[in-house]
XYZ file of C-alpha atoms in Angstrom:
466
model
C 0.000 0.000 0.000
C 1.316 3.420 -0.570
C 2.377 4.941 2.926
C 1.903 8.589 3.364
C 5.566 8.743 4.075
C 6.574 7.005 0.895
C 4.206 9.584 -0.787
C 5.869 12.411 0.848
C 9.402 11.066 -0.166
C 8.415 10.190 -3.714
C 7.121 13.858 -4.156
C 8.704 16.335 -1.975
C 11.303 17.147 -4.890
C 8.720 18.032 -7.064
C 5.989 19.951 -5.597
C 6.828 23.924 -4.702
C 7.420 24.485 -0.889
C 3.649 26.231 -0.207
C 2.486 22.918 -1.658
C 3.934 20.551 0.316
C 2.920 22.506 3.617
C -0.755 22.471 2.776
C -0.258 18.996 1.584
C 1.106 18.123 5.344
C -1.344 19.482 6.706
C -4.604 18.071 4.992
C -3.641 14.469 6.383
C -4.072 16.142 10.054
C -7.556 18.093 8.761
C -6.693 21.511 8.503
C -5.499 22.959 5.113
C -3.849 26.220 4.160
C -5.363 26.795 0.600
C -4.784 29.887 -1.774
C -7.099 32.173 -2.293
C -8.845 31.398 -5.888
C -10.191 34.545 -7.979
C -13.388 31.819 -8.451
C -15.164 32.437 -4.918
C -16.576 29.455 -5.391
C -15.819 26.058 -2.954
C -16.420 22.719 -4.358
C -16.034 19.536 -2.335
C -15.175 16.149 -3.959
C -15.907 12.897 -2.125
C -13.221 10.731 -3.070
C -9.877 10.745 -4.665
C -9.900 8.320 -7.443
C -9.405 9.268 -10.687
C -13.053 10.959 -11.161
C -12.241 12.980 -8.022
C -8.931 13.848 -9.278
C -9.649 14.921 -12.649
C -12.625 17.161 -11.785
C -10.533 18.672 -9.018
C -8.051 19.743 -11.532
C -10.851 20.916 -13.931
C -11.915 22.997 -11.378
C -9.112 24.191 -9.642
C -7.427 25.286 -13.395
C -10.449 27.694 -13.433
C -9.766 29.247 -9.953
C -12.286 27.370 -8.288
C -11.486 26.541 -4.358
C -11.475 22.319 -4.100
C -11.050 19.973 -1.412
C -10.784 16.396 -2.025
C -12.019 13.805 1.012
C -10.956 10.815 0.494
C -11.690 7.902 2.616
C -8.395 5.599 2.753
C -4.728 6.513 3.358
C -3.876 7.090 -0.598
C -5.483 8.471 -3.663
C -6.242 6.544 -6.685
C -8.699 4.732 -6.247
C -8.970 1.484 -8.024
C -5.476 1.961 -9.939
C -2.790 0.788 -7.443
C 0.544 0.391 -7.759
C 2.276 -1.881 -5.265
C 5.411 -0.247 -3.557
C 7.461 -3.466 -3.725
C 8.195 -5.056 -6.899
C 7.994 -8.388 -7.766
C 11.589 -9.864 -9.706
C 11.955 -6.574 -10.433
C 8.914 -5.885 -12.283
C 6.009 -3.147 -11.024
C 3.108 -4.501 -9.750
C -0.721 -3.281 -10.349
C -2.929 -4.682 -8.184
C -6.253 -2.672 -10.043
C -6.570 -1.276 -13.037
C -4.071 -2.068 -15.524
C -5.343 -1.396 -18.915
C -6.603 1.103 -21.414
C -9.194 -0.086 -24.398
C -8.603 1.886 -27.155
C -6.922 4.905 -27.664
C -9.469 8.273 -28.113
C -9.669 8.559 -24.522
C -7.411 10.927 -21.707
C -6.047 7.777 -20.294
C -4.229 6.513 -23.271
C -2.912 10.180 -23.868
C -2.069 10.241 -20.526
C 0.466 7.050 -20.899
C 1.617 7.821 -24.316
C 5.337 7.942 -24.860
C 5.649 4.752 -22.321
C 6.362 1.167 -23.682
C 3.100 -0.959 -23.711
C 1.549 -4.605 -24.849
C -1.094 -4.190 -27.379
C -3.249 -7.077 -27.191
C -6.717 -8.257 -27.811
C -8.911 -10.134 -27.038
C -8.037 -12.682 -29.419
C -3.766 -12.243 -29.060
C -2.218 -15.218 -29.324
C -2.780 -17.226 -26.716
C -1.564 -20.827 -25.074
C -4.797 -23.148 -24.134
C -4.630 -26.264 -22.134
C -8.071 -28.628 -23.030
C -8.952 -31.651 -21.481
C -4.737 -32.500 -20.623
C -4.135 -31.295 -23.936
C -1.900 -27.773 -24.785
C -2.732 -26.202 -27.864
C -0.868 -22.980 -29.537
C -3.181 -19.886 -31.433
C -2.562 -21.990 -34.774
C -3.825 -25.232 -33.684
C -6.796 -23.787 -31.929
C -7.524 -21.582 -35.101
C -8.091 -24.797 -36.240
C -10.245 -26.348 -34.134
C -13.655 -26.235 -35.259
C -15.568 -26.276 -31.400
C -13.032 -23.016 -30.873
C -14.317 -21.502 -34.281
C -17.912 -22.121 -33.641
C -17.396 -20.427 -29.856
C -15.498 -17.191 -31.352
C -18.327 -16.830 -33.734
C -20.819 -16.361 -30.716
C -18.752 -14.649 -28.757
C -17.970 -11.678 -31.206
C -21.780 -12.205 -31.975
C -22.247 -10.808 -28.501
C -21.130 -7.061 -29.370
C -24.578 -6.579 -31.879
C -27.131 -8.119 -29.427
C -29.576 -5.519 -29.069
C -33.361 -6.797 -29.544
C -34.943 -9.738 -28.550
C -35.289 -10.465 -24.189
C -33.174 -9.320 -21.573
C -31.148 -12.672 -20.776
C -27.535 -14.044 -18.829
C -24.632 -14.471 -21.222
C -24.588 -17.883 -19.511
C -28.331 -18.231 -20.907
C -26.698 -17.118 -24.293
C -24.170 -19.618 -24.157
C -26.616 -22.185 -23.585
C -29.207 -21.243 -26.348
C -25.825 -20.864 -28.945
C -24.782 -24.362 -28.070
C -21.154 -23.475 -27.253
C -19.278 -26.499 -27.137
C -18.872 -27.560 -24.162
C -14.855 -28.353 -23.880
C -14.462 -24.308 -25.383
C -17.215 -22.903 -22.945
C -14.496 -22.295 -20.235
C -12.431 -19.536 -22.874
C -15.749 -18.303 -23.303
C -16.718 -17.232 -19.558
C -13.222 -16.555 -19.305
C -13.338 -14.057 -21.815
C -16.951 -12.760 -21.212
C -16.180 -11.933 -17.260
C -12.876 -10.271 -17.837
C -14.543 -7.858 -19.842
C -17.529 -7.810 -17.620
C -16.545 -7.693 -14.222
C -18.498 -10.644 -13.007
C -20.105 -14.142 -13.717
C -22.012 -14.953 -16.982
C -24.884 -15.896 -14.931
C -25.310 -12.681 -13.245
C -24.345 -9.983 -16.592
C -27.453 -8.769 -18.988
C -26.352 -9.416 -22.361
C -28.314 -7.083 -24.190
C -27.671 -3.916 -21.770
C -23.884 -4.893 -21.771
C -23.193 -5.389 -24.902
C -22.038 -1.994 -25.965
C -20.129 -1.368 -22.661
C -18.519 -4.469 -21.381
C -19.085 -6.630 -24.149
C -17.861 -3.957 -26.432
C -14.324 -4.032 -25.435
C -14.089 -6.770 -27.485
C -13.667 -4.460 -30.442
C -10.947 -2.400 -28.885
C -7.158 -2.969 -28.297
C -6.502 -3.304 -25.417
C -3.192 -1.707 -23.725
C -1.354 -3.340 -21.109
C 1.666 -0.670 -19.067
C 3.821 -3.807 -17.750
C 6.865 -1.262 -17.237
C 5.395 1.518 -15.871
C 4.356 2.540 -12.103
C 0.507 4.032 -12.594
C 0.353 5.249 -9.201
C 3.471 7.493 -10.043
C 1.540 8.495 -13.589
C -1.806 9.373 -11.706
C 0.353 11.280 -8.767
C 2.586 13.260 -11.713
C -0.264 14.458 -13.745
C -2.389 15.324 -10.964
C 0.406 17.366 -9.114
C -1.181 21.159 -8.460
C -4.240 19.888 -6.644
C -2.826 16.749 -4.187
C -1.940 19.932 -1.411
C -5.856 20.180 -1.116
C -6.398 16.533 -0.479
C -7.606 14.926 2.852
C -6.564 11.466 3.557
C -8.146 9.381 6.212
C -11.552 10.870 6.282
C -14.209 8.635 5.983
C -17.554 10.622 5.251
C -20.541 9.933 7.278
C -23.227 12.157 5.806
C -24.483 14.548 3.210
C -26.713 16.964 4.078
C -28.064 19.047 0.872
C -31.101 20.485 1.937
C -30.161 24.108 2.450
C -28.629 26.251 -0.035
C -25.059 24.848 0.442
C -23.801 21.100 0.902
C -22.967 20.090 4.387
C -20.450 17.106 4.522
C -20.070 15.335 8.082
C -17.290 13.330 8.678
C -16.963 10.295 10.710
C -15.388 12.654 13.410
C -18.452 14.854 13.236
C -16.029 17.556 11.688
C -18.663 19.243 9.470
C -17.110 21.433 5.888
C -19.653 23.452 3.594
C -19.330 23.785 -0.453
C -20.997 25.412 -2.767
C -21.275 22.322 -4.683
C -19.928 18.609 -4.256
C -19.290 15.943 -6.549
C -19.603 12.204 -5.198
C -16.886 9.984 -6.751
C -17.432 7.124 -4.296
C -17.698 3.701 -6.124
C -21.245 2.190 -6.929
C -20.532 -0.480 -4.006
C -20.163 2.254 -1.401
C -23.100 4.255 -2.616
C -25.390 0.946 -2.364
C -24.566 0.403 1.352
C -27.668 0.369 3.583
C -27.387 2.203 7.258
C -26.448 -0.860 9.019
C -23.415 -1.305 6.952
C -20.235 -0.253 7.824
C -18.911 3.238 5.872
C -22.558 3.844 4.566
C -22.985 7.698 3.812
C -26.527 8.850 4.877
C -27.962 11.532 2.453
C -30.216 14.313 3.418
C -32.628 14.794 2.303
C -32.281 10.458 1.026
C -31.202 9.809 -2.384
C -33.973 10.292 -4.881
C -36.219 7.481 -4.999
C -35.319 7.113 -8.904
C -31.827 6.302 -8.111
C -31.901 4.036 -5.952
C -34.140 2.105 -8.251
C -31.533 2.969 -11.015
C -28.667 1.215 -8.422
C -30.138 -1.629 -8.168
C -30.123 -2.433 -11.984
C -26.494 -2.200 -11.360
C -23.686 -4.783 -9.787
C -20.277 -4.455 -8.549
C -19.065 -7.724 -7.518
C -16.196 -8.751 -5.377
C -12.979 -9.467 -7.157
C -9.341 -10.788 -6.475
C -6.716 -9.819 -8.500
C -3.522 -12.193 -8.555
C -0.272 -11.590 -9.706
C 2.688 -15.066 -10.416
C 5.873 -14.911 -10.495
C 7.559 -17.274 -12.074
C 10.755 -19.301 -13.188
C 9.898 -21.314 -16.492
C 7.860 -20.961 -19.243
C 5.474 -23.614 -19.976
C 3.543 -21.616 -22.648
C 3.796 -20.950 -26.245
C 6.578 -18.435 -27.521
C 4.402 -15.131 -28.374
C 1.472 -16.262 -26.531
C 0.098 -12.939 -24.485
C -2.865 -15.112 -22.037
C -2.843 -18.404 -21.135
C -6.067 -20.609 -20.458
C -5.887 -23.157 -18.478
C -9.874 -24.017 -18.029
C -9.378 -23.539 -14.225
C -11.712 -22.157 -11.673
C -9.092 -19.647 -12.321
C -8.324 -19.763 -15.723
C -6.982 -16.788 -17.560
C -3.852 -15.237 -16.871
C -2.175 -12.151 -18.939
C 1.206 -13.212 -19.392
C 2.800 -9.532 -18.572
C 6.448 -10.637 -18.712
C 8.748 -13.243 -19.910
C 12.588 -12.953 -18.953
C 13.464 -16.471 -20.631
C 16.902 -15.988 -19.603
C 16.879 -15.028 -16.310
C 13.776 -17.227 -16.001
C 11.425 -14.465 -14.875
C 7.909 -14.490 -15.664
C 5.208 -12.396 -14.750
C 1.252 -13.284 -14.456
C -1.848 -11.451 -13.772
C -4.904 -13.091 -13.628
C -8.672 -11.351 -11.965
C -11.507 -13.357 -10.497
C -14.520 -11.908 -10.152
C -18.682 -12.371 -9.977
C -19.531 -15.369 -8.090
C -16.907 -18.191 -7.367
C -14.643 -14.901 -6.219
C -17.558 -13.585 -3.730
C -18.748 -17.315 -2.548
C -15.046 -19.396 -2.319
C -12.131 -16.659 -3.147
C -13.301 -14.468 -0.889
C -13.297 -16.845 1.927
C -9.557 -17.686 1.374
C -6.563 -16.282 2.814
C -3.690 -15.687 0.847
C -1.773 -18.934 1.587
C -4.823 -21.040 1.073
C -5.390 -19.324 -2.469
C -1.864 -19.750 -3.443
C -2.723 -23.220 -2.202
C -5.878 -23.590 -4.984
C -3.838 -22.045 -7.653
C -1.212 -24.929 -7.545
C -3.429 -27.600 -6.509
C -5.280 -26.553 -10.189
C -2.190 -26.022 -12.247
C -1.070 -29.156 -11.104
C -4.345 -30.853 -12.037
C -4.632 -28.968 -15.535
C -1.143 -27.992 -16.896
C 1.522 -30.107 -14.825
C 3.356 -30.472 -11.402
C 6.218 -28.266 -12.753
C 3.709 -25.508 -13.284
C 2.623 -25.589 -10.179
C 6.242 -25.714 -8.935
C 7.657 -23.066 -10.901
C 5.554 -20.146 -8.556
C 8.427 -18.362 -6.869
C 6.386 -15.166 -5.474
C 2.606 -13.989 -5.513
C 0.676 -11.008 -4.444
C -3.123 -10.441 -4.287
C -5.313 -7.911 -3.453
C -9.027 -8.851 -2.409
C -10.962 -5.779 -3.533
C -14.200 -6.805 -1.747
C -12.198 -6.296 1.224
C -11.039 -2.789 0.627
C -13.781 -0.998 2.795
C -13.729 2.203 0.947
C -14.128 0.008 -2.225
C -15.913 -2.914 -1.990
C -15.374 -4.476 -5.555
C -14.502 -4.199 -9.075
C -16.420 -1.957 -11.352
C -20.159 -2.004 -12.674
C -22.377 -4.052 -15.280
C -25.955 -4.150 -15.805
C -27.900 -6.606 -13.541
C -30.143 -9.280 -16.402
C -33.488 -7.653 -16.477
C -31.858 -4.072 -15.433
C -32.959 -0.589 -16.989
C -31.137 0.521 -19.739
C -31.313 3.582 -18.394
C -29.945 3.636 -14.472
C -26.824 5.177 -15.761
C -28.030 8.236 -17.156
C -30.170 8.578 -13.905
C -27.277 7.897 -11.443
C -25.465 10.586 -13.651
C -27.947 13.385 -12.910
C -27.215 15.358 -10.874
C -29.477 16.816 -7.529
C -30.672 20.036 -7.677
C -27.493 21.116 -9.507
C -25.824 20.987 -6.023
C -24.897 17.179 -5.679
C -23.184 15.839 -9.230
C -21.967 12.348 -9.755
C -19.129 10.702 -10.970
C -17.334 8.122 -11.570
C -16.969 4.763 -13.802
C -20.641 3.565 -12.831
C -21.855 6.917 -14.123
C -20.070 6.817 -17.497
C -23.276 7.032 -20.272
C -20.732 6.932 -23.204
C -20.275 3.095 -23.356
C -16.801 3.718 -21.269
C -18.563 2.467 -17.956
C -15.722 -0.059 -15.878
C -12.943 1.725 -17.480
C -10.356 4.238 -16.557
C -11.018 6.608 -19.150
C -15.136 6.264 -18.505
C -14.337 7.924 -15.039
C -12.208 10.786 -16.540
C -15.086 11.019 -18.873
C -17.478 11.674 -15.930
C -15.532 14.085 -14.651
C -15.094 16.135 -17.299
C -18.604 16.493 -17.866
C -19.281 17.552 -14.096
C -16.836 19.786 -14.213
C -18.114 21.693 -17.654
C -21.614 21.551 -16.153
C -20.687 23.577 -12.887
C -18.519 25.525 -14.927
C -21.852 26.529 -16.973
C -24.057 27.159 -13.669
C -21.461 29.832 -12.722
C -21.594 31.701 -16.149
């Protein structure tokens, strides 16, 4: 996790001296902020990469921001570990960028990346059997599976149903169906028994058209803390919000030390997990007057579902030469082959469970008992040197994050199409919204759909001001 003193250490060269001081002293709740021409206050619930970019928005255009943020870092779900792993940088969250017309791909151009797809060649182990991209090209079950899966991306009439019930009705083979889920709930963000297919198909589904960049060399933690330099001074770590009181002509945000701060506006970044939490729940925010009754109907067409990420070192390569995922028709069964070191014999794996095995079995595990699973199945599917060949791990069990609580969104089967758009409005132009699960370009679960969102809040109280 990054420390506030290996922030501090990592950025005291580079941020100016009056910086630095207000920067000290938002961690401890009091903050020496400029005066901005604006006269305007906004507050921003979270410091993610929604609550980041709209706090620079803002703050370019002399508006006064501070930035509450729950946990002892910013950033959200991208998350860089501190300690490497044979040398290589480890993300334990987001890790990829679809496409390239968005801020987040400008943001990392000019570093070294894996361009991949969905369909990269790949190694796959069936039934004992290993096959390379050429021999499963081949294969005529694999064929017939692709051809439904890239069918997925133009499903838009016809009833509301699972992918799994789509897999079903399509007849996918049944040795192939495993690259299928595997596929389908990477993209997703949980189980193909729990994702719409119609309402995802343009979001989720539809990163299946996009390349997909993977930063295996560079630290996005450092990336997210460079760019977003001028306004970190006016964020305050370790401040878990209890409520939001909007009923007067200002915003009243209560802290869980009963500390109370006014805006002028505020912008909720929080993740859709944290904004379902009901008052019993631990790190629930209470909203006054409550959330509209339309969105919390709109919520509840939406998931977020727990999710593990795993990252493998290891010393031999038991894959195909070029292959960039590996399939190993495991409970865990797709890994992203990041890095391959033949002659120094490190290797580097990523792999994310998510949806239901990772809420009702993963979840449950601690990290020696996973690592446990994960060799006890590579055994059983690819081969006791596999298994043997795991030198180091690290995990990160994002249901357990309590500011966090999970992976991104998806549309619940039989959701409406059009929760997102109502999550997205904002409340009497006082409360705005935004985040990944408020993205209504098709950019929802990504990186760049959150710096989407916040762009638009930003231009919007930009235009109330005018």
């Amino acid at each position: 996790m990054l420390s506030r003193r290996h922030f501090l250490k990592n950025t005291v060269l580079a941020i100016p001296a009056y910086s630095l001081a207000g920067f000290l002293l938002s961690s401890c709740g009091k903050q020496i902020i400029s005066p901005r021409q604006n006269g305007k206050k906004i507050g921003i619930i979270g410091a993610g990469i929604a609550g980041l970019q709209a706090a620079k928005n803002l703050y370019e255009q002399q508006y006064e921001v501070e930035i509450i943020e729950a946990s002892d870092r910013i950033g959200g779900r991208i998350f860089t570990d501190s300690d490497k792993m044979q040398g290589f940088h480890v993300e334990l969250g987001a890790d990829s960028v679809y496409g390239e017309q968005n801020k987040w791909f400008q943001l990392l151009q000019g570093y070294t990346s894996i361009e991949t797809t969905n369909h990269s060649p790949a190694t796959y182990f069936i039934n004992g059997l290993r096959y390379n991209q050429t021999e499963i090209n081949n294969d005529s079950d694999y064929t017939k599976m692709l051809e439904k899966l890239k069918g997925m991306t133009s499903y838009q009439s016809g009833q509301d149903v699972s992918l799994s019930d789509y897999m079903q009705a399509q007849n996918i083979p049944e040795r192939v169906k495993f690259i299928f889920s595997e596929i389908s709930e990477d993209l997703i963000g949980t189980s193909v028994d729990r994702a719409s297919l119609r309402l995802n198909s343009n979001e989720g589904i539809g990163k299946l058209n996009q390349i997909k960049h993977q930063y295996p060399n560079v630290n996005l933690s450092k990336v997210v803390e460079k760019n977003y330099q001028s306004i970190l001074p006016y964020v305050l770590n370790n401040t878990p919000i209890a409520s939001i009181n909007y009923s007067g002509d200002q915003v009243l945000v209560t802290d869980k030390n009963q500390v109370v701060r006014t805006y002028d506006k505020l912008i909720v970044t929080v993740p859709l997990s944290i904004l379902k939490l009901q008052t019993h729940e631990a790190n629930h925010i209470k909203f006054v007057p409550e959330l509209p009754k339309e969105k919390q109907i709109a919520m509840e067409s939406l998931g977020m579902d727990s999710g593990v990420r795993v990252l493998l070192a290891v010393n031999q390569m038991f894959w195909h030469a070029g292959a960039k995922t590996l399939y190993t028709g495991g409970k865990i069964g797709k890994f992203d082959i990041l890095h391959e070191d033949e002659a120094n014999q490190k290797h580097l794996l990523s792999a994310t469970i998510s949806g239901e095995f990772a809420e009702q079995h993963i979840d449950m595990m601690n990290e020696h008992e996973l690592l446990a699973f994960i060799k006890n199945e590579w055994k059983d599917l690819i081969g006791e040197d596999a298994a043997n060949s795991i030198v180091d791990h690290k995990f990160k069990f994002w249901s357990k994050d309590p500011y966090i609580q999970g992976t991104f969104s998806y549309f619940k089967v039989g959701g409406n199409e059009n929760s997102r758009q109502i999550l997205a409005k904002p409340i009497d132009n006082k409360v705005f919204f935004a985040g990944e699960a408020y993205n209504t370009g098709k950019n929802s679960g990504t990186v760049q759909g959150a710096m989407e969102t916040a762009d638009i809040v930003s231009k919007s109280i930009l235009e109330l001001s005018v």
